[in-house]
Amino acid sequence: MLILRALVIGACLLLMPGGFVAQEGAKPRLWAPSYYIAIHARLQTDTDVWVFGASNLPSGSIITFRVYDMSGKPVSQDAMATVGDDGLFRVDLRPKKGSIFRPRMECDAVFETLYPKQPAEVLKMVGKHGENLGTTGDNPQVQDNSRIKLLSAEVVVTQ
């Protein structure tokens, strides 16, 4: 009787929706309480910073990037990357004329709804003014002012 009970419980666990056994090759479903941007910025040369990142923003979302020197002055040309269907993005940043990149500079990634112009499908999900991005109380990457919300991530450029 004990063996039969164990078999029945085991079968139930395997057959229940969202059961405990993952299918071979299946990726686990990851969950986040709100939208996020995660980036890594690596100094390739004094004229090239490579940025790789991931986000759960809708695919097609456009993220802007800048590198700042130690005083907070932007030293890179403006650059943009589009979030792919897999949630990943990559971009190479170039310095402004007369500037060079150094280790330990700051790189930021920003998602806004007004600049650059986001695709209509993206705005349907995040809201015309970013109202669905979350709040400053539930998302540490949200910045909020009286007319728009944006999502921002900052990292130190590493070698």
mmCIF file of C-alpha atoms in Angstrom:
data_model
loop_
_atom_site.group_PDB
_atom_site.id
_atom_site.type_symbol
_atom_site.label_atom_id
_atom_site.label_comp_id
_atom_site.label_asym_id
_atom_site.label_seq_id
_atom_site.Cartn_x
_atom_site.Cartn_y
_atom_site.Cartn_z
ATOM 1 C CA MET A 1 0.000 0.000 0.000
ATOM 2 C CA LEU A 2 2.867 2.367 0.804
ATOM 3 C CA ILE A 3 4.441 1.756 -2.629
ATOM 4 C CA LEU A 4 1.130 2.452 -4.379
ATOM 5 C CA ARG A 5 0.716 5.724 -2.449
ATOM 6 C CA ALA A 6 4.269 6.814 -3.440
ATOM 7 C CA LEU A 7 3.581 6.024 -7.107
ATOM 8 C CA VAL A 8 0.322 7.999 -7.099
ATOM 9 C CA ILE A 9 1.950 11.042 -5.465
ATOM 10 C CA GLY A 10 4.875 10.876 -7.897
ATOM 11 C CA ALA A 11 2.547 10.697 -10.895
ATOM 12 C CA CYS A 12 0.544 13.674 -9.631
ATOM 13 C CA LEU A 13 3.684 15.772 -9.243
ATOM 14 C CA LEU A 14 4.822 14.939 -12.758
ATOM 15 C CA LEU A 15 1.454 15.646 -14.352
ATOM 16 C CA MET A 16 0.411 18.799 -12.495
ATOM 17 C CA PRO A 17 0.606 22.089 -14.469
ATOM 18 C CA GLY A 18 3.883 23.856 -13.805
ATOM 19 C CA GLY A 19 5.113 20.693 -12.111
ATOM 20 C CA PHE A 20 8.455 20.310 -10.455
ATOM 21 C CA VAL A 21 10.146 18.429 -13.292
ATOM 22 C CA ALA A 22 11.454 20.597 -16.124
ATOM 23 C CA GLN A 23 11.225 19.301 -19.640
ATOM 24 C CA GLU A 24 14.551 18.539 -21.243
ATOM 25 C CA GLY A 25 15.943 21.617 -22.979
ATOM 26 C CA ALA A 26 13.291 23.930 -21.519
ATOM 27 C CA LYS A 27 14.489 27.197 -20.006
ATOM 28 C CA PRO A 28 13.100 28.085 -16.602
ATOM 29 C CA ARG A 29 10.604 30.933 -16.564
ATOM 30 C CA LEU A 30 12.207 33.852 -14.793
ATOM 31 C CA TRP A 31 10.165 36.457 -13.037
ATOM 32 C CA ALA A 32 10.835 40.078 -12.132
ATOM 33 C CA PRO A 33 8.538 42.403 -10.173
ATOM 34 C CA SER A 34 8.826 45.127 -12.819
ATOM 35 C CA TYR A 35 10.810 46.126 -15.894
ATOM 36 C CA TYR A 36 14.612 46.158 -15.667
ATOM 37 C CA ILE A 37 17.784 46.833 -17.648
ATOM 38 C CA ALA A 38 21.048 45.044 -16.778
ATOM 39 C CA ILE A 39 24.302 45.997 -18.496
ATOM 40 C CA HIS A 40 28.016 45.231 -18.547
ATOM 41 C CA ALA A 41 30.400 47.759 -20.131
ATOM 42 C CA ARG A 42 33.936 46.740 -21.067
ATOM 43 C CA LEU A 43 36.758 48.964 -22.271
ATOM 44 C CA GLN A 44 38.125 47.422 -25.470
ATOM 45 C CA THR A 45 40.409 50.320 -26.449
ATOM 46 C CA ASP A 46 40.546 54.015 -25.587
ATOM 47 C CA THR A 47 38.121 54.538 -28.505
ATOM 48 C CA ASP A 48 35.764 51.574 -27.964
ATOM 49 C CA VAL A 49 33.523 50.551 -25.082
ATOM 50 C CA TRP A 50 31.523 47.374 -25.686
ATOM 51 C CA VAL A 51 28.172 47.106 -23.891
ATOM 52 C CA PHE A 52 26.213 43.891 -23.505
ATOM 53 C CA GLY A 53 22.910 43.734 -21.679
ATOM 54 C CA ALA A 54 19.581 42.141 -21.003
ATOM 55 C CA SER A 55 16.133 43.539 -20.345
ATOM 56 C CA ASN A 56 12.581 42.374 -19.962
ATOM 57 C CA LEU A 57 11.346 45.460 -21.802
ATOM 58 C CA PRO A 58 9.262 44.505 -24.839
ATOM 59 C CA SER A 59 11.289 43.413 -27.853
ATOM 60 C CA GLY A 60 11.841 46.375 -30.136
ATOM 61 C CA SER A 61 12.399 48.766 -27.214
ATOM 62 C CA ILE A 62 15.174 51.252 -27.950
ATOM 63 C CA ILE A 63 17.711 51.963 -25.200
ATOM 64 C CA THR A 64 20.182 54.878 -25.295
ATOM 65 C CA PHE A 65 23.757 54.737 -23.952
ATOM 66 C CA ARG A 66 26.404 57.221 -22.821
ATOM 67 C CA VAL A 67 29.779 57.146 -21.105
ATOM 68 C CA TYR A 68 30.685 59.876 -18.581
ATOM 69 C CA ASP A 69 34.063 60.946 -17.245
ATOM 70 C CA MET A 70 34.791 61.277 -13.525
ATOM 71 C CA SER A 71 33.305 64.796 -13.438
ATOM 72 C CA GLY A 72 30.021 63.610 -14.972
ATOM 73 C CA LYS A 73 30.669 65.103 -18.403
ATOM 74 C CA PRO A 74 29.473 62.943 -21.335
ATOM 75 C CA VAL A 75 32.471 61.762 -23.365
ATOM 76 C CA SER A 76 30.780 59.356 -25.773
ATOM 77 C CA GLN A 77 28.750 59.846 -28.890
ATOM 78 C CA ASP A 78 25.074 59.048 -28.381
ATOM 79 C CA ALA A 79 24.340 55.418 -29.182
ATOM 80 C CA MET A 80 21.259 53.210 -29.244
ATOM 81 C CA ALA A 81 20.466 49.504 -29.191
ATOM 82 C CA THR A 82 17.226 47.604 -29.713
ATOM 83 C CA VAL A 83 16.082 44.872 -27.339
ATOM 84 C CA GLY A 84 15.867 41.607 -29.271
ATOM 85 C CA ASP A 85 13.224 38.898 -28.992
ATOM 86 C CA ASP A 86 15.543 37.097 -26.567
ATOM 87 C CA GLY A 87 15.804 40.206 -24.332
ATOM 88 C CA LEU A 88 19.453 40.820 -25.211
ATOM 89 C CA PHE A 89 21.196 43.802 -26.788
ATOM 90 C CA ARG A 90 24.748 44.856 -27.709
ATOM 91 C CA VAL A 91 26.312 48.146 -28.739
ATOM 92 C CA ASP A 92 29.786 49.593 -29.330
ATOM 93 C CA LEU A 93 30.275 53.109 -27.986
ATOM 94 C CA ARG A 94 32.666 55.638 -29.540
ATOM 95 C CA PRO A 95 34.113 58.743 -27.881
ATOM 96 C CA LYS A 96 33.245 62.294 -28.841
ATOM 97 C CA LYS A 97 35.882 64.097 -30.891
ATOM 98 C CA GLY A 98 38.835 64.953 -28.644
ATOM 99 C CA SER A 99 37.836 62.470 -25.916
ATOM 100 C CA ILE A 100 39.113 59.026 -25.026
ATOM 101 C CA PHE A 101 37.731 56.287 -22.798
ATOM 102 C CA ARG A 102 39.451 55.180 -19.602
ATOM 103 C CA PRO A 103 38.721 52.457 -17.070
ATOM 104 C CA ARG A 104 36.332 53.331 -14.241
ATOM 105 C CA MET A 105 34.261 55.793 -16.266
ATOM 106 C CA GLU A 106 30.500 55.440 -15.878
ATOM 107 C CA CYS A 107 28.235 54.010 -18.561
ATOM 108 C CA ASP A 108 24.488 54.420 -18.428
ATOM 109 C CA ALA A 109 21.619 52.819 -20.292
ATOM 110 C CA VAL A 110 18.303 54.674 -20.387
ATOM 111 C CA PHE A 111 14.865 53.737 -21.671
ATOM 112 C CA GLU A 112 12.507 56.648 -22.274
ATOM 113 C CA THR A 113 9.202 56.750 -24.097
ATOM 114 C CA LEU A 114 9.689 60.172 -25.730
ATOM 115 C CA TYR A 115 13.305 59.955 -26.986
ATOM 116 C CA PRO A 116 14.059 58.117 -29.059
ATOM 117 C CA LYS A 117 10.603 57.525 -30.450
ATOM 118 C CA GLN A 118 9.560 54.035 -29.340
ATOM 119 C CA PRO A 119 7.523 51.656 -31.514
ATOM 120 C CA ALA A 120 3.748 51.729 -30.957
ATOM 121 C CA GLU A 121 3.776 48.092 -29.728
ATOM 122 C CA VAL A 122 6.296 49.035 -27.024
ATOM 123 C CA LEU A 123 4.251 52.049 -25.899
ATOM 124 C CA LYS A 124 1.144 49.857 -25.590
ATOM 125 C CA MET A 125 2.978 47.761 -22.997
ATOM 126 C CA VAL A 126 4.968 50.348 -21.026
ATOM 127 C CA GLY A 127 2.531 53.249 -21.378
ATOM 128 C CA LYS A 128 2.803 56.432 -23.440
ATOM 129 C CA HIS A 129 4.620 58.208 -20.586
ATOM 130 C CA GLY A 130 6.158 55.100 -18.982
ATOM 131 C CA GLU A 131 3.327 54.722 -16.481
ATOM 132 C CA ASN A 132 3.664 50.897 -16.544
ATOM 133 C CA LEU A 133 7.404 50.865 -15.788
ATOM 134 C CA GLY A 134 6.742 50.738 -12.050
ATOM 135 C CA THR A 135 7.272 53.320 -9.353
ATOM 136 C CA THR A 136 10.263 54.610 -7.439
ATOM 137 C CA GLY A 137 8.883 52.592 -4.518
ATOM 138 C CA ASP A 138 8.925 49.213 -6.305
ATOM 139 C CA ASN A 139 11.661 49.591 -8.919
ATOM 140 C CA PRO A 140 15.091 51.080 -8.092
ATOM 141 C CA GLN A 141 15.726 51.804 -11.778
ATOM 142 C CA VAL A 142 12.675 54.055 -12.248
ATOM 143 C CA GLN A 143 13.196 57.803 -12.330
ATOM 144 C CA ASP A 144 10.046 59.846 -12.175
ATOM 145 C CA ASN A 145 9.206 63.470 -12.830
ATOM 146 C CA SER A 146 5.930 65.267 -13.346
ATOM 147 C CA ARG A 147 5.543 64.305 -17.012
ATOM 148 C CA ILE A 148 7.434 61.048 -17.682
ATOM 149 C CA LYS A 149 9.001 57.977 -16.118
ATOM 150 C CA LEU A 150 12.193 56.422 -17.390
ATOM 151 C CA LEU A 151 14.259 53.335 -16.632
ATOM 152 C CA SER A 152 17.986 53.764 -16.001
ATOM 153 C CA ALA A 153 20.955 51.488 -15.246
ATOM 154 C CA GLU A 154 24.517 52.611 -14.536
ATOM 155 C CA VAL A 155 27.754 50.632 -14.349
ATOM 156 C CA VAL A 156 31.459 51.335 -14.113
ATOM 157 C CA VAL A 157 33.385 50.576 -17.296
ATOM 158 C CA THR A 158 35.757 47.667 -16.658
ATOM 159 C CA GLN A 159 38.807 46.406 -18.562
#
